[in-house]
Coordinates of N, CA, C and O in Angstrom, one line a residue:
M1 N 152.5 76.1 49.8 CA 151.3 76.1 48.9 C 151.8 75.6 47.5 O 151.3 74.6 47.1
N2 N 152.9 76.2 47.1 CA 153.4 75.9 45.6 C 154.0 74.6 45.7 O 153.8 73.6 44.7
A3 N 154.9 74.2 46.8 CA 155.4 72.9 46.9 C 154.4 71.8 47.0 O 154.4 70.7 46.5
E4 N 153.3 72.1 47.8 CA 152.2 71.1 48.0 C 151.5 70.9 46.6 O 151.2 69.7 46.5
H5 N 151.4 71.9 45.9 CA 150.5 71.7 44.6 C 151.5 70.9 43.8 O 151.0 70.0 42.9
T6 N 152.9 71.3 43.7 CA 153.7 70.3 42.9 C 153.8 68.8 43.4 O 153.8 68.2 42.5
N7 N 153.8 68.7 44.6 CA 153.8 67.5 45.2 C 152.4 66.7 44.7 O 152.5 65.4 44.2
L8 N 151.4 67.2 44.8 CA 150.1 66.7 44.3 C 150.2 66.3 42.8 O 149.7 65.3 42.4
K9 N 150.7 67.4 42.1 CA 150.7 67.2 40.6 C 151.8 65.9 40.5 O 151.3 65.2 39.5
D10 N 152.8 65.9 41.0 CA 153.7 64.6 40.8 C 153.0 63.3 41.1 O 153.2 62.3 40.5
R11 N 152.2 63.2 42.3 CA 151.5 62.0 42.7 C 150.4 61.6 41.6 O 150.4 60.5 41.3
V12 N 149.7 62.6 41.1 CA 148.8 62.4 40.1 C 149.3 61.8 38.8 O 148.9 60.9 38.3
K13 N 150.5 62.4 38.5 CA 151.2 62.0 37.2 C 151.7 60.5 37.5 O 151.4 59.8 36.5
K14 N 152.3 60.3 38.6 CA 152.6 59.1 38.9 C 151.6 58.0 39.0 O 151.7 56.9 38.3
N15 N 150.5 58.4 39.6 CA 149.3 57.4 39.6 C 148.6 57.3 38.3 O 148.1 56.2 37.8
T16 N 148.7 58.4 37.4 CA 148.2 58.2 35.9 C 149.1 57.1 35.2 O 148.5 56.4 34.5
R17 N 150.4 57.4 35.3 CA 151.3 56.5 34.6 C 151.2 55.1 35.2 O 151.0 54.1 34.4
N18 N 150.7 54.8 36.5 CA 150.5 53.5 37.0 C 149.3 52.9 36.5 O 149.2 51.7 36.1
L19 N 148.3 53.8 36.4 CA 147.0 53.2 35.9 C 147.0 52.9 34.4 O 146.4 51.9 34.1
A20 N 147.9 53.7 33.8 CA 148.1 53.3 32.2 C 148.7 52.0 32.0 O 148.4 51.3 31.2
I21 N 149.7 51.8 32.9 CA 150.6 50.5 33.0 C 149.5 49.3 33.2 O 149.5 48.3 32.6
W22 N 148.8 49.5 34.2 CA 147.8 48.4 34.7 C 146.7 48.2 33.7 O 146.2 47.0 33.2
T23 N 146.3 49.2 33.0 CA 145.2 49.2 32.0 C 145.8 48.5 30.8 O 145.2 47.6 30.1
F24 N 147.1 48.8 30.3 CA 147.7 48.2 29.2 C 147.9 46.7 29.4 O 147.6 45.9 28.6
A25 N 148.2 46.3 30.6 CA 148.5 45.0 31.1 C 147.2 44.1 30.9 O 147.2 43.0 30.5
W26 N 146.1 44.7 31.5 CA 144.8 44.1 31.6 C 144.3 43.8 30.1 O 143.7 42.9 29.6
V27 N 144.4 44.8 29.2 CA 144.0 44.8 27.9 C 144.8 43.6 27.1 O 144.3 42.9 26.3
I28 N 146.2 43.5 27.4 CA 146.9 42.5 26.8 C 146.4 41.2 27.3 O 146.3 40.2 26.5
T29 N 146.0 41.1 28.5 CA 145.5 39.7 28.9 C 144.1 39.4 28.5 O 143.7 38.2 28.2
V30 N 143.3 40.4 28.2 CA 141.9 40.2 27.5 C 142.2 39.8 26.1 O 141.7 38.7 25.7
A31 N 143.2 40.3 25.3 CA 143.5 39.8 24.1 C 144.1 38.4 24.2 O 143.8 37.6 23.3
L32 N 145.0 38.1 25.0 CA 145.5 36.9 25.3 C 144.5 35.8 25.4 O 144.3 34.7 24.8
V33 N 143.6 36.1 26.3 CA 142.4 35.2 26.5 C 141.6 35.0 25.3 O 141.2 33.9 24.8
S34 N 141.3 36.2 24.6 CA 140.3 36.1 23.6 C 140.9 35.4 22.3 O 140.2 34.7 21.5
F35 N 142.1 35.6 22.0 CA 142.8 35.1 20.8 C 143.6 34.0 21.0 O 143.9 33.1 20.1
G36 N 144.3 33.9 22.2 CA 145.2 32.8 22.5 C 144.6 31.5 22.5 O 145.3 30.5 21.9
A37 N 143.4 31.1 22.8 CA 142.8 29.9 22.9 C 142.7 29.4 21.3 O 143.0 28.2 21.1
K38 N 142.4 30.2 20.4 CA 142.1 29.8 19.0 C 143.5 29.7 18.4 O 143.9 28.8 17.7
F39 N 144.4 30.8 18.6 CA 145.7 30.8 17.8 C 146.9 30.3 18.4 O 147.9 30.1 17.8
L40 N 146.9 30.1 19.7 CA 148.2 29.9 20.4 C 148.2 28.4 21.1 O 149.1 27.7 21.0
W41 N 147.0 28.1 21.8 CA 147.1 26.8 22.4 C 145.9 25.9 22.2 O 145.6 25.0 22.9
D42 N 145.3 26.1 21.0 CA 144.3 25.2 20.4 C 143.2 24.8 21.5 O 142.8 23.5 21.6
F43 N 142.6 25.8 22.2 CA 141.6 25.6 23.1 C 142.0 24.6 24.3 O 141.0 23.9 24.9
N44 N 143.1 24.5 24.6 CA 143.6 23.6 25.9 C 143.0 24.3 27.0 O 143.2 25.5 27.2
E45 N 142.1 23.5 27.7 CA 141.4 24.1 28.8 C 142.2 24.6 30.0 O 141.9 25.6 30.6
T46 N 143.2 23.9 30.2 CA 144.2 24.2 31.4 C 144.9 25.5 31.1 O 145.0 26.5 32.0
I47 N 145.3 25.7 29.9 CA 146.0 27.0 29.6 C 144.9 28.1 29.6 O 145.1 29.2 30.0
S48 N 143.7 27.8 29.0 CA 142.6 28.8 29.0 C 142.2 29.3 30.4 O 142.2 30.6 30.8
I49 N 142.2 28.4 31.3 CA 141.9 28.8 32.8 C 142.9 29.5 33.3 O 142.8 30.5 34.2
A50 N 144.3 29.1 33.1 CA 145.4 29.9 33.6 C 145.4 31.2 33.1 O 145.8 32.3 33.7
A51 N 145.1 31.4 31.7 CA 145.0 32.8 31.1 C 143.9 33.6 31.6 O 144.0 34.8 32.0
I52 N 142.7 33.0 32.1 CA 141.7 33.8 32.6 C 142.1 34.1 34.2 O 141.7 35.3 34.5
I53 N 142.7 33.2 35.0 CA 143.1 33.6 36.2 C 144.1 34.8 36.2 O 144.0 35.8 36.9
L54 N 145.2 34.8 35.2 CA 146.0 35.9 35.0 C 145.2 37.1 34.6 O 145.5 38.4 35.2
N55 N 144.3 37.0 33.9 CA 143.3 38.2 33.6 C 142.6 38.8 34.8 O 142.7 40.0 34.9
L56 N 142.1 37.9 35.7 CA 141.4 38.4 36.8 C 142.4 39.0 37.8 O 142.1 40.1 38.4
I57 N 143.6 38.4 37.8 CA 144.7 39.1 38.8 C 145.1 40.4 38.3 O 145.1 41.2 39.0
T58 N 145.4 40.5 36.9 CA 145.6 41.8 36.4 C 144.5 42.8 36.5 O 144.6 44.0 36.8
G59 N 143.1 42.3 36.4 CA 141.9 43.2 36.6 C 142.0 43.7 38.1 O 141.6 44.8 38.3
I60 N 142.3 42.9 39.0 CA 142.4 43.4 40.4 C 143.3 44.5 40.6 O 143.1 45.5 41.1
G61 N 144.5 44.3 39.9 CA 145.5 45.4 40.0 C 145.1 46.6 39.3 O 145.4 47.8 39.8
L62 N 144.4 46.4 38.2 CA 143.8 47.6 37.6 C 142.8 48.3 38.4 O 142.8 49.5 38.5
I63 N 142.0 47.4 39.1 CA 141.0 48.3 40.0 C 141.6 48.9 41.1 O 141.3 50.2 41.4
L64 N 142.7 48.3 41.8 CA 143.3 49.0 42.8 C 144.1 50.2 42.3 O 144.1 51.2 43.0
A65 N 144.8 50.1 41.2 CA 145.4 51.4 40.6 C 144.4 52.3 40.4 O 144.7 53.6 40.5
N66 N 143.2 52.1 39.8 CA 142.3 53.1 39.6 C 141.7 53.8 40.9 O 141.5 55.0 40.9
R67 N 141.7 53.0 42.0 CA 141.3 53.5 43.1 C 142.3 54.5 43.8 O 141.9 55.5 44.2
R68 N 143.6 54.1 43.7 CA 144.6 55.0 44.1 C 144.6 56.4 43.3 O 144.8 57.4 43.8
Y69 N 144.5 56.2 42.0 CA 144.2 57.3 41.0 C 143.2 58.2 41.5 O 143.5 59.5 41.7
I70 N 142.1 57.8 41.9 CA 140.9 58.5 42.3 C 141.2 59.2 43.7 O 140.9 60.5 43.9
M71 N 141.8 58.5 44.5 CA 142.1 59.1 45.9 C 143.1 60.2 45.8 O 142.9 61.0 46.8
E72 N 143.9 60.2 44.8 CA 144.9 61.3 44.7 C 144.4 62.5 44.0 O 145.2 63.5 43.9
L73 N 143.3 62.4 43.3 CA 142.7 63.6 42.6 C 142.3 64.7 43.6 O 141.9 64.5 44.6
D74 N 142.3 66.0 43.2 CA 141.8 67.0 43.9 C 140.3 67.0 43.8 O 139.8 66.2 43.1
E75 N 139.5 67.7 44.6 CA 138.1 67.8 44.7 C 137.4 68.0 43.4 O 136.6 67.2 43.1
L76 N 137.9 69.0 42.5 CA 137.4 69.1 41.2 C 137.5 68.1 40.3 O 136.5 67.6 39.6
Q77 N 138.8 67.5 40.2 CA 139.1 66.4 39.4 C 138.1 65.1 39.7 O 137.7 64.5 39.0
R78 N 138.1 65.0 41.0 CA 137.2 63.8 41.5 C 135.8 64.2 41.2 O 135.2 63.2 40.7
K79 N 135.3 65.4 41.2 CA 133.9 65.6 40.9 C 133.7 65.2 39.4 O 132.8 64.6 39.0
I80 N 134.8 65.6 38.5 CA 134.5 65.3 37.1 C 134.5 64.0 36.8 O 133.8 63.4 36.0
F81 N 135.5 63.3 37.6 CA 135.5 61.9 37.5 C 134.3 61.1 37.9 O 133.8 60.2 37.1
M82 N 133.8 61.5 39.0 CA 132.6 60.8 39.5 C 131.4 61.0 38.6 O 130.5 60.3 38.3
D83 N 131.2 62.3 38.1 CA 130.2 62.6 37.2 C 130.3 61.8 35.9 O 129.2 61.2 35.4
A84 N 131.5 61.6 35.4 CA 131.8 60.9 34.2 C 131.3 59.3 34.4 O 130.7 58.8 33.6
M85 N 131.8 58.8 35.6 CA 131.6 57.4 36.0 C 130.0 57.2 36.2 O 129.3 56.2 35.8
A86 N 129.3 58.2 36.9 CA 127.7 58.1 37.0 C 127.2 58.1 35.6 O 126.3 57.3 35.3
M87 N 127.7 59.0 34.6 CA 127.1 58.9 33.3 C 127.2 57.6 32.7 O 126.4 57.0 32.0
A88 N 128.5 57.2 32.7 CA 128.8 55.8 32.1 C 128.1 54.6 32.7 O 127.6 53.8 31.9
L89 N 128.0 54.7 33.8 CA 127.1 53.7 34.6 C 125.7 53.7 34.1 O 125.1 52.7 33.8
G90 N 125.1 54.9 34.1 CA 123.7 55.0 33.6 C 123.5 54.5 32.2 O 122.6 53.8 31.9
V91 N 124.5 55.0 31.4 CA 124.4 54.5 29.9 C 124.7 52.9 29.8 O 123.9 52.4 29.0
A92 N 125.5 52.3 30.7 CA 125.7 51.0 30.6 C 124.5 50.3 31.0 O 124.0 49.2 30.4
V93 N 123.9 50.6 32.0 CA 122.6 50.0 32.6 C 121.4 50.2 31.5 O 120.9 49.2 31.0
V94 N 121.2 51.4 31.2 CA 120.0 51.7 30.5 C 120.3 51.3 29.0 O 119.5 50.6 28.5
G95 N 121.3 51.6 28.4 CA 121.7 51.2 27.0 C 122.0 49.8 27.0 O 121.6 49.1 25.9
G96 N 122.6 49.2 27.8 CA 122.9 47.7 27.8 C 121.5 46.9 27.8 O 121.5 45.9 27.0
L97 N 120.7 47.3 28.6 CA 119.5 46.4 28.8 C 118.6 46.8 27.5 O 117.9 45.9 27.1
A98 N 118.7 48.0 27.0 CA 117.8 48.2 25.8 C 118.4 47.4 24.7 O 117.7 46.8 23.8
Y99 N 119.7 47.4 24.6 CA 120.4 46.6 23.5 C 120.1 45.1 23.8 O 119.8 44.4 22.8
S100 N 120.1 44.7 24.9 CA 119.9 43.2 25.2 C 118.3 42.9 24.8 O 118.0 41.9 24.2
M101 N 117.4 43.9 25.1 CA 116.0 43.7 24.7 C 115.9 43.7 23.2 O 114.8 43.1 22.7
M102 N 116.7 44.5 22.5 CA 116.5 44.4 21.0 C 117.0 43.0 20.5 O 116.4 42.6 19.5
D103 N 117.9 42.4 21.2 CA 118.4 41.1 20.7 C 117.4 40.1 21.1 O 116.8 39.2 20.2
I104 N 116.7 40.1 22.3 CA 115.6 39.1 22.8 C 114.5 39.3 21.8 O 113.9 38.3 21.5
T105 N 114.1 40.5 21.4 CA 112.8 40.7 20.6 C 113.2 40.7 19.1 O 112.2 40.8 18.3
N106 N 114.4 40.2 18.8 CA 114.9 40.1 17.3 C 114.8 41.4 16.5 O 114.6 41.2 15.3
I107 N 114.9 42.5 17.1 CA 114.9 43.7 16.3 C 116.2 43.9 15.7 O 116.4 44.5 14.7
I108 N 117.4 43.3 16.3 CA 118.6 43.3 15.8 C 118.8 42.0 15.3 O 118.3 41.0 15.6
K109 N 119.6 41.9 14.2 CA 119.9 40.6 13.4 C 120.6 39.7 14.2 O 120.5 38.4 14.3
G110 N 121.8 40.1 14.7 CA 122.8 39.4 15.4 C 122.5 39.2 16.8 O 121.6 39.8 17.3
D111 N 123.5 38.6 17.5 CA 123.5 38.5 18.9 C 124.0 39.9 19.5 O 124.8 40.5 19.0
A112 N 123.5 40.2 20.7 CA 124.1 41.5 21.4 C 125.4 41.1 21.9 O 125.4 39.9 22.7
E113 N 126.3 41.8 21.7 CA 127.8 41.5 22.1 C 128.1 42.5 23.2 O 127.9 43.6 23.0
I114 N 128.9 41.9 24.2 CA 129.3 42.7 25.4 C 130.2 43.8 24.8 O 130.4 44.9 25.5
S115 N 131.0 43.5 23.9 CA 131.9 44.5 23.4 C 131.2 45.8 23.0 O 132.0 46.9 23.1
I116 N 130.1 45.8 22.4 CA 129.5 47.0 22.0 C 129.1 47.7 23.3 O 129.2 49.0 23.3
V117 N 128.7 47.0 24.4 CA 128.4 47.8 25.5 C 129.5 48.4 26.1 O 129.7 49.6 26.7
V118 N 130.7 47.6 26.0 CA 132.0 48.2 26.8 C 132.4 49.4 26.0 O 132.8 50.3 26.5
M119 N 132.4 49.5 24.5 CA 132.7 50.6 23.7 C 131.7 51.7 24.1 O 132.2 52.8 24.2
M120 N 130.4 51.5 24.4 CA 129.6 52.5 24.7 C 130.0 53.2 26.0 O 129.9 54.3 26.2
I121 N 130.2 52.3 26.9 CA 130.8 52.8 28.4 C 131.9 53.7 28.1 O 132.2 54.7 28.7
G122 N 132.9 53.2 27.5 CA 134.2 53.9 27.3 C 134.0 55.2 26.6 O 134.6 56.3 27.0
I123 N 133.3 55.2 25.4 CA 132.9 56.5 24.8 C 132.1 57.5 25.6 O 132.6 58.7 25.7
T124 N 131.1 57.0 26.4 CA 130.6 57.9 27.1 C 131.4 58.5 28.3 O 131.3 59.8 28.7
Y125 N 132.2 57.7 28.9 CA 133.1 58.1 29.9 C 134.1 59.2 29.4 O 134.2 60.2 29.9
M126 N 134.7 58.9 28.2 CA 135.7 59.9 27.7 C 135.0 61.2 27.4 O 135.5 62.2 27.6
V127 N 133.7 61.1 26.8 CA 133.0 62.3 26.4 C 132.6 63.1 27.7 O 132.7 64.3 27.7
S128 N 132.3 62.4 28.7 CA 131.8 63.0 29.9 C 133.1 63.7 30.6 O 132.9 64.8 31.3
I129 N 134.2 63.0 30.5 CA 135.5 63.8 31.1 C 135.8 65.0 30.2 O 136.1 66.0 30.8
I130 N 135.7 65.0 29.0 CA 136.1 66.1 28.1 C 135.0 67.2 28.4 O 135.4 68.4 28.8
I131 N 133.7 66.9 28.5 CA 132.6 67.9 28.9 C 132.9 68.3 30.2 O 132.7 69.7 30.5
G132 N 133.2 67.6 31.3 CA 133.4 68.1 32.6 C 134.7 69.0 32.6 O 134.6 70.0 33.4
N133 N 135.7 68.6 32.0 CA 136.9 69.5 32.1 C 136.6 70.8 31.4 O 137.0 71.9 31.9
F134 N 135.8 70.7 30.3 CA 135.4 72.1 29.6 C 134.5 72.8 30.5 O 134.7 74.1 30.5
R135 N 133.6 72.2 31.2 CA 132.7 73.0 32.0 C 133.3 73.7 33.2 O 133.0 75.0 33.6
Y136 N 134.2 73.1 33.8 CA 135.0 73.7 35.1 C 136.2 74.4 34.9 O 136.7 74.8 35.9
K137 N 136.7 74.3 33.6 CA 138.0 75.2 33.5 C 137.6 76.6 32.9 O 136.7 77.1 32.7

């Protein structure tokens, strides 16, 4: 039992590290696509397409690393994770559409930016994970 627990703990630790590496790589490619066109290659279409393809490939690696991470969690951790993901998805759909409607109806002055929705999702996910861990510990 103790060796099994240690083995699970080691696999979760390894998958967490792997997920962090893929997440960091993906964020770097997002920054590369976002800022590279303007500051590095002067909007060269070929380089921009190559950077976007690199971003997509890295994103696929991130998705697969996230899947492996989820599959190695124990039941309680998986429940906390799934609850947080459900909350983040709900906030993304409901909040994102409300934000878009505020743009369409000119309630907000600027354009609705996807980065705001992504930050909303991330914050909701992190708060939900903290609440879930607090609730079940």
